[in-house]
Amino acid sequence: MMLLQLTSGQGPIECCKAVGLALKTIERECQAQNIDYSIVEAVGAQQKGCFKSILIELEATQKAKQFAHHWQGALLWVCQSPFRTKHKRKNWFFSGNLYEVNTQQFDKAIDYQTCRASGAGGQHVNKTDSAVQATHRETGLMVRVESERSQHANKRLATALLLQKLEMLKQTEISEQDKSRWQQHWEVQRGNPSRTFKGERFTPQD
């Protein structure tokens, strides 16, 4: 499984807008290159087309991996704010991270439990144990997914979300010293983005 996460971090709404524009670009490029992808999770912001974070699953191929590498690290959108026209700042940073995992090995550390989906959905929801609850035994982290119609799809989505939670847990458990090093590294990255996009059309400068 290969997951690409885009995040605005603690940035303002303009950074969330950059994530939304990046998502549109990624979707367009994946379609042009025949790379299969799916949006696992999208955390929206207060404005339409803006996202605090996006989690995308890409097909596990070398071509997709090379594509995802172009979206890693600190990313910069240079544009006049579409929300604050008099704002002087034009540099809006966001970041991309690529996670790869051997799902067969990862599955061994997870307990999966199927259950009835709840809420609206008609007869299918009432009669099918399609919802999946996934629990990571070592940490106790748990996710429940019932958004898809099939149990297999919900299991795959639960695995991806659980992997994301574990990655976030690792980041929060970094020692204070390592946090300081990471912050310095991030500040350096912010000053030296791996990719830059300009204008409302989100034109790449590479």
mmCIF file of C-alpha atoms in Angstrom:
data_model
loop_
_atom_site.group_PDB
_atom_site.id
_atom_site.type_symbol
_atom_site.label_atom_id
_atom_site.label_comp_id
_atom_site.label_asym_id
_atom_site.label_seq_id
_atom_site.Cartn_x
_atom_site.Cartn_y
_atom_site.Cartn_z
ATOM 1 C CA MET A 1 0.000 0.000 0.000
ATOM 2 C CA MET A 2 1.277 3.446 -0.932
ATOM 3 C CA LEU A 3 -0.225 6.538 0.685
ATOM 4 C CA LEU A 4 0.453 10.186 -0.155
ATOM 5 C CA GLN A 5 -0.561 12.721 2.474
ATOM 6 C CA LEU A 6 -0.833 16.438 1.777
ATOM 7 C CA THR A 7 -1.233 18.773 4.732
ATOM 8 C CA SER A 8 -1.455 22.488 5.404
ATOM 9 C CA GLY A 9 0.041 21.958 8.878
ATOM 10 C CA GLN A 10 -0.733 24.926 11.098
ATOM 11 C CA GLY A 11 -0.935 27.262 8.128
ATOM 12 C CA PRO A 12 -3.788 29.714 7.393
ATOM 13 C CA ILE A 13 -6.657 29.193 4.966
ATOM 14 C CA GLU A 14 -4.425 30.032 1.991
ATOM 15 C CA CYS A 15 -2.295 26.960 2.783
ATOM 16 C CA CYS A 16 -5.491 24.896 2.861
ATOM 17 C CA LYS A 17 -6.371 26.331 -0.543
ATOM 18 C CA ALA A 18 -2.941 25.239 -1.813
ATOM 19 C CA VAL A 19 -3.698 21.675 -0.691
ATOM 20 C CA GLY A 20 -6.984 21.793 -2.608
ATOM 21 C CA LEU A 21 -5.254 23.045 -5.752
ATOM 22 C CA ALA A 22 -2.567 20.371 -5.351
ATOM 23 C CA LEU A 23 -5.258 17.687 -5.149
ATOM 24 C CA LYS A 24 -6.797 18.842 -8.442
ATOM 25 C CA THR A 25 -3.350 18.787 -10.052
ATOM 26 C CA ILE A 26 -2.584 15.297 -8.717
ATOM 27 C CA GLU A 27 -5.919 13.960 -9.973
ATOM 28 C CA ARG A 28 -5.312 15.457 -13.412
ATOM 29 C CA GLU A 29 -1.739 14.111 -13.608
ATOM 30 C CA CYS A 30 -2.747 10.635 -12.402
ATOM 31 C CA GLN A 31 -5.445 10.442 -15.082
ATOM 32 C CA ALA A 32 -2.982 11.592 -17.748
ATOM 33 C CA GLN A 33 -0.412 8.981 -16.666
ATOM 34 C CA ASN A 34 -2.956 6.185 -16.072
ATOM 35 C CA ILE A 35 -2.081 5.909 -12.378
ATOM 36 C CA ASP A 36 -4.852 4.469 -10.241
ATOM 37 C CA TYR A 37 -5.628 6.490 -7.129
ATOM 38 C CA SER A 38 -8.366 6.970 -4.557
ATOM 39 C CA ILE A 39 -9.001 9.574 -1.877
ATOM 40 C CA VAL A 40 -8.932 7.838 1.491
ATOM 41 C CA GLU A 41 -9.657 10.846 3.669
ATOM 42 C CA ALA A 42 -10.230 14.558 3.102
ATOM 43 C CA VAL A 43 -10.301 16.941 6.067
ATOM 44 C CA GLY A 44 -11.940 20.108 4.849
ATOM 45 C CA ALA A 45 -11.367 23.689 5.968
ATOM 46 C CA GLN A 46 -13.923 26.470 6.355
ATOM 47 C CA GLN A 47 -13.796 27.515 2.695
ATOM 48 C CA LYS A 48 -14.929 25.497 -0.324
ATOM 49 C CA GLY A 49 -12.065 23.772 -2.119
ATOM 50 C CA CYS A 50 -9.759 24.108 0.904
ATOM 51 C CA PHE A 51 -8.398 21.190 2.927
ATOM 52 C CA LYS A 52 -6.407 20.842 6.110
ATOM 53 C CA SER A 53 -5.198 17.453 4.898
ATOM 54 C CA ILE A 54 -5.755 14.913 2.145
ATOM 55 C CA LEU A 55 -4.820 11.219 2.204
ATOM 56 C CA ILE A 56 -4.496 9.573 -1.211
ATOM 57 C CA GLU A 57 -3.891 5.895 -1.931
ATOM 58 C CA LEU A 58 -1.845 5.225 -5.060
ATOM 59 C CA GLU A 59 -1.355 1.975 -6.902
ATOM 60 C CA ALA A 60 1.751 0.132 -5.708
ATOM 61 C CA THR A 61 3.851 0.505 -8.875
ATOM 62 C CA GLN A 62 7.231 2.024 -9.611
ATOM 63 C CA LYS A 63 5.623 4.608 -11.875
ATOM 64 C CA ALA A 64 3.274 5.739 -9.087
ATOM 65 C CA LYS A 65 6.152 5.825 -6.601
ATOM 66 C CA GLN A 66 8.218 8.074 -8.869
ATOM 67 C CA PHE A 67 5.182 10.293 -9.346
ATOM 68 C CA ALA A 68 4.565 10.556 -5.584
ATOM 69 C CA HIS A 69 8.191 11.516 -4.917
ATOM 70 C CA HIS A 70 7.543 14.764 -6.782
ATOM 71 C CA TRP A 71 4.997 15.637 -4.080
ATOM 72 C CA GLN A 72 7.195 15.038 -1.036
ATOM 73 C CA GLY A 73 8.693 17.589 1.310
ATOM 74 C CA ALA A 74 7.927 21.282 1.680
ATOM 75 C CA LEU A 75 5.826 22.678 -1.170
ATOM 76 C CA LEU A 76 5.255 26.356 -1.950
ATOM 77 C CA TRP A 77 2.364 28.163 -3.604
ATOM 78 C CA VAL A 78 3.221 31.753 -4.587
ATOM 79 C CA CYS A 79 0.061 33.790 -5.079
ATOM 80 C CA GLN A 80 -1.839 36.808 -3.846
ATOM 81 C CA SER A 81 -4.305 35.631 -1.196
ATOM 82 C CA PRO A 82 -7.723 34.908 -2.763
ATOM 83 C CA PHE A 83 -9.319 35.530 0.639
ATOM 84 C CA ARG A 84 -7.433 38.624 1.863
ATOM 85 C CA THR A 85 -6.794 40.889 -1.102
ATOM 86 C CA LYS A 86 -4.765 43.450 0.848
ATOM 87 C CA HIS A 87 -2.585 40.885 2.578
ATOM 88 C CA LYS A 88 1.086 41.392 1.694
ATOM 89 C CA ARG A 89 2.155 37.773 2.117
ATOM 90 C CA LYS A 90 2.279 35.712 -1.074
ATOM 91 C CA ASN A 91 4.204 32.586 0.007
ATOM 92 C CA TRP A 92 1.971 29.747 1.243
ATOM 93 C CA PHE A 93 3.623 26.523 2.372
ATOM 94 C CA PHE A 94 2.171 23.041 2.602
ATOM 95 C CA SER A 95 3.824 19.616 2.675
ATOM 96 C CA GLY A 96 3.634 16.127 1.233
ATOM 97 C CA ASN A 97 4.613 12.807 2.803
ATOM 98 C CA LEU A 98 4.756 9.376 1.198
ATOM 99 C CA TYR A 99 4.055 6.289 3.294
ATOM 100 C CA GLU A 100 4.727 2.766 2.033
ATOM 101 C CA VAL A 101 3.688 -0.350 3.906
ATOM 102 C CA ASN A 102 3.671 -4.095 3.328
ATOM 103 C CA THR A 103 -0.008 -4.768 3.938
ATOM 104 C CA GLN A 104 0.512 -8.496 4.484
ATOM 105 C CA GLN A 105 2.920 -7.840 7.355
ATOM 106 C CA PHE A 106 0.856 -4.926 8.646
ATOM 107 C CA ASP A 107 -2.288 -7.078 8.742
ATOM 108 C CA LYS A 108 -0.602 -9.453 11.193
ATOM 109 C CA ALA A 109 -0.455 -6.665 13.784
ATOM 110 C CA ILE A 110 -4.122 -5.738 13.389
ATOM 111 C CA ASP A 111 -7.336 -7.301 14.694
ATOM 112 C CA TYR A 112 -10.226 -6.901 12.264
ATOM 113 C CA GLN A 113 -13.836 -7.195 13.359
ATOM 114 C CA THR A 114 -16.873 -6.979 11.097
ATOM 115 C CA CYS A 115 -20.152 -5.508 12.298
ATOM 116 C CA ARG A 116 -23.420 -4.073 11.067
ATOM 117 C CA ALA A 117 -23.179 -0.664 9.490
ATOM 118 C CA SER A 118 -25.293 1.985 11.183
ATOM 119 C CA GLY A 119 -27.258 4.964 9.953
ATOM 120 C CA ALA A 120 -28.921 5.533 6.608
ATOM 121 C CA GLY A 121 -28.451 3.035 3.844
ATOM 122 C CA GLY A 122 -31.644 1.055 3.438
ATOM 123 C CA GLN A 123 -31.883 -2.688 3.241
ATOM 124 C CA HIS A 124 -28.210 -3.184 2.389
ATOM 125 C CA VAL A 125 -27.075 -1.637 5.681
ATOM 126 C CA ASN A 126 -29.616 -3.573 7.695
ATOM 127 C CA LYS A 127 -28.770 -6.990 6.299
ATOM 128 C CA THR A 128 -25.018 -6.880 5.687
ATOM 129 C CA ASP A 129 -22.123 -6.937 8.161
ATOM 130 C CA SER A 130 -20.091 -4.636 5.934
ATOM 131 C CA ALA A 131 -18.614 -2.285 8.536
ATOM 132 C CA VAL A 132 -15.057 -3.004 9.666
ATOM 133 C CA GLN A 133 -13.359 -2.141 12.936
ATOM 134 C CA ALA A 134 -9.568 -2.355 12.896
ATOM 135 C CA THR A 135 -7.457 -2.318 16.065
ATOM 136 C CA HIS A 136 -3.660 -2.133 16.238
ATOM 137 C CA ARG A 137 -2.788 -4.557 19.032
ATOM 138 C CA GLU A 138 0.448 -2.924 20.210
ATOM 139 C CA THR A 139 -0.899 0.615 20.577
ATOM 140 C CA GLY A 140 -4.634 0.061 20.935
ATOM 141 C CA LEU A 141 -5.355 2.532 18.146
ATOM 142 C CA MET A 142 -8.687 1.809 16.487
ATOM 143 C CA VAL A 143 -10.684 2.940 13.480
ATOM 144 C CA ARG A 144 -14.163 1.982 12.282
ATOM 145 C CA VAL A 145 -15.180 2.326 8.651
ATOM 146 C CA GLU A 146 -18.611 1.804 7.140
ATOM 147 C CA SER A 147 -18.611 4.323 4.302
ATOM 148 C CA GLU A 148 -18.169 1.746 1.527
ATOM 149 C CA ARG A 149 -20.731 -0.854 0.446
ATOM 150 C CA SER A 150 -18.398 -3.861 0.544
ATOM 151 C CA GLN A 151 -16.587 -5.322 3.525
ATOM 152 C CA HIS A 152 -13.382 -5.618 1.477
ATOM 153 C CA ALA A 153 -13.418 -1.917 0.584
ATOM 154 C CA ASN A 154 -14.082 -0.920 4.190
ATOM 155 C CA LYS A 155 -11.229 -3.146 5.394
ATOM 156 C CA ARG A 156 -8.801 -1.563 2.943
ATOM 157 C CA LEU A 157 -9.889 1.925 3.947
ATOM 158 C CA ALA A 158 -9.615 1.054 7.660
ATOM 159 C CA THR A 159 -6.069 -0.243 7.106
ATOM 160 C CA ALA A 160 -5.041 2.990 5.371
ATOM 161 C CA LEU A 161 -6.546 5.189 8.096
ATOM 162 C CA LEU A 162 -4.950 3.108 10.839
ATOM 163 C CA LEU A 163 -1.565 3.422 9.139
ATOM 164 C CA GLN A 164 -2.018 7.199 9.034
ATOM 165 C CA LYS A 165 -2.889 7.258 12.756
ATOM 166 C CA LEU A 166 0.241 5.272 13.588
ATOM 167 C CA GLU A 167 2.416 7.668 11.596
ATOM 168 C CA MET A 168 0.879 10.610 13.464
ATOM 169 C CA LEU A 169 1.452 8.824 16.784
ATOM 170 C CA LYS A 170 5.117 8.363 15.924
ATOM 171 C CA GLN A 171 5.456 12.086 15.294
ATOM 172 C CA THR A 172 3.874 12.998 18.638
ATOM 173 C CA GLU A 173 6.183 10.621 20.491
ATOM 174 C CA ILE A 174 9.355 12.283 19.212
ATOM 175 C CA SER A 175 11.538 13.471 22.075
ATOM 176 C CA GLU A 176 11.817 17.200 22.770
ATOM 177 C CA GLN A 177 15.353 17.208 21.396
ATOM 178 C CA ASP A 178 14.231 15.526 18.219
ATOM 179 C CA LYS A 179 11.295 17.918 17.982
ATOM 180 C CA SER A 180 13.752 20.806 18.021
ATOM 181 C CA ARG A 181 15.822 19.170 15.306
ATOM 182 C CA TRP A 182 12.698 18.475 13.274
ATOM 183 C CA GLN A 183 11.540 22.084 13.644
ATOM 184 C CA GLN A 184 14.897 23.357 12.448
ATOM 185 C CA HIS A 185 14.761 20.936 9.536
ATOM 186 C CA TRP A 186 11.237 22.100 8.680
ATOM 187 C CA GLU A 187 12.273 25.741 8.790
ATOM 188 C CA VAL A 188 15.110 24.952 6.394
ATOM 189 C CA GLN A 189 12.652 23.128 4.139
ATOM 190 C CA ARG A 190 10.304 26.104 4.217
ATOM 191 C CA GLY A 191 13.155 28.254 2.966
ATOM 192 C CA ASN A 192 14.044 25.714 0.298
ATOM 193 C CA PRO A 193 10.857 24.066 -1.018
ATOM 194 C CA SER A 194 11.168 20.974 -3.178
ATOM 195 C CA ARG A 195 8.557 22.357 -5.601
ATOM 196 C CA THR A 196 7.019 25.754 -6.245
ATOM 197 C CA PHE A 197 3.691 26.611 -7.861
ATOM 198 C CA LYS A 198 2.616 30.088 -8.946
ATOM 199 C CA GLY A 199 -0.602 31.990 -9.474
ATOM 200 C CA GLU A 200 -4.267 31.093 -9.416
ATOM 201 C CA ARG A 201 -3.639 28.473 -12.091
ATOM 202 C CA PHE A 202 -1.201 26.689 -9.731
ATOM 203 C CA THR A 203 1.477 26.514 -12.436
ATOM 204 C CA PRO A 204 4.491 24.363 -11.466
ATOM 205 C CA GLN A 205 7.871 26.122 -11.751
ATOM 206 C CA ASP A 206 9.885 23.019 -12.610
#
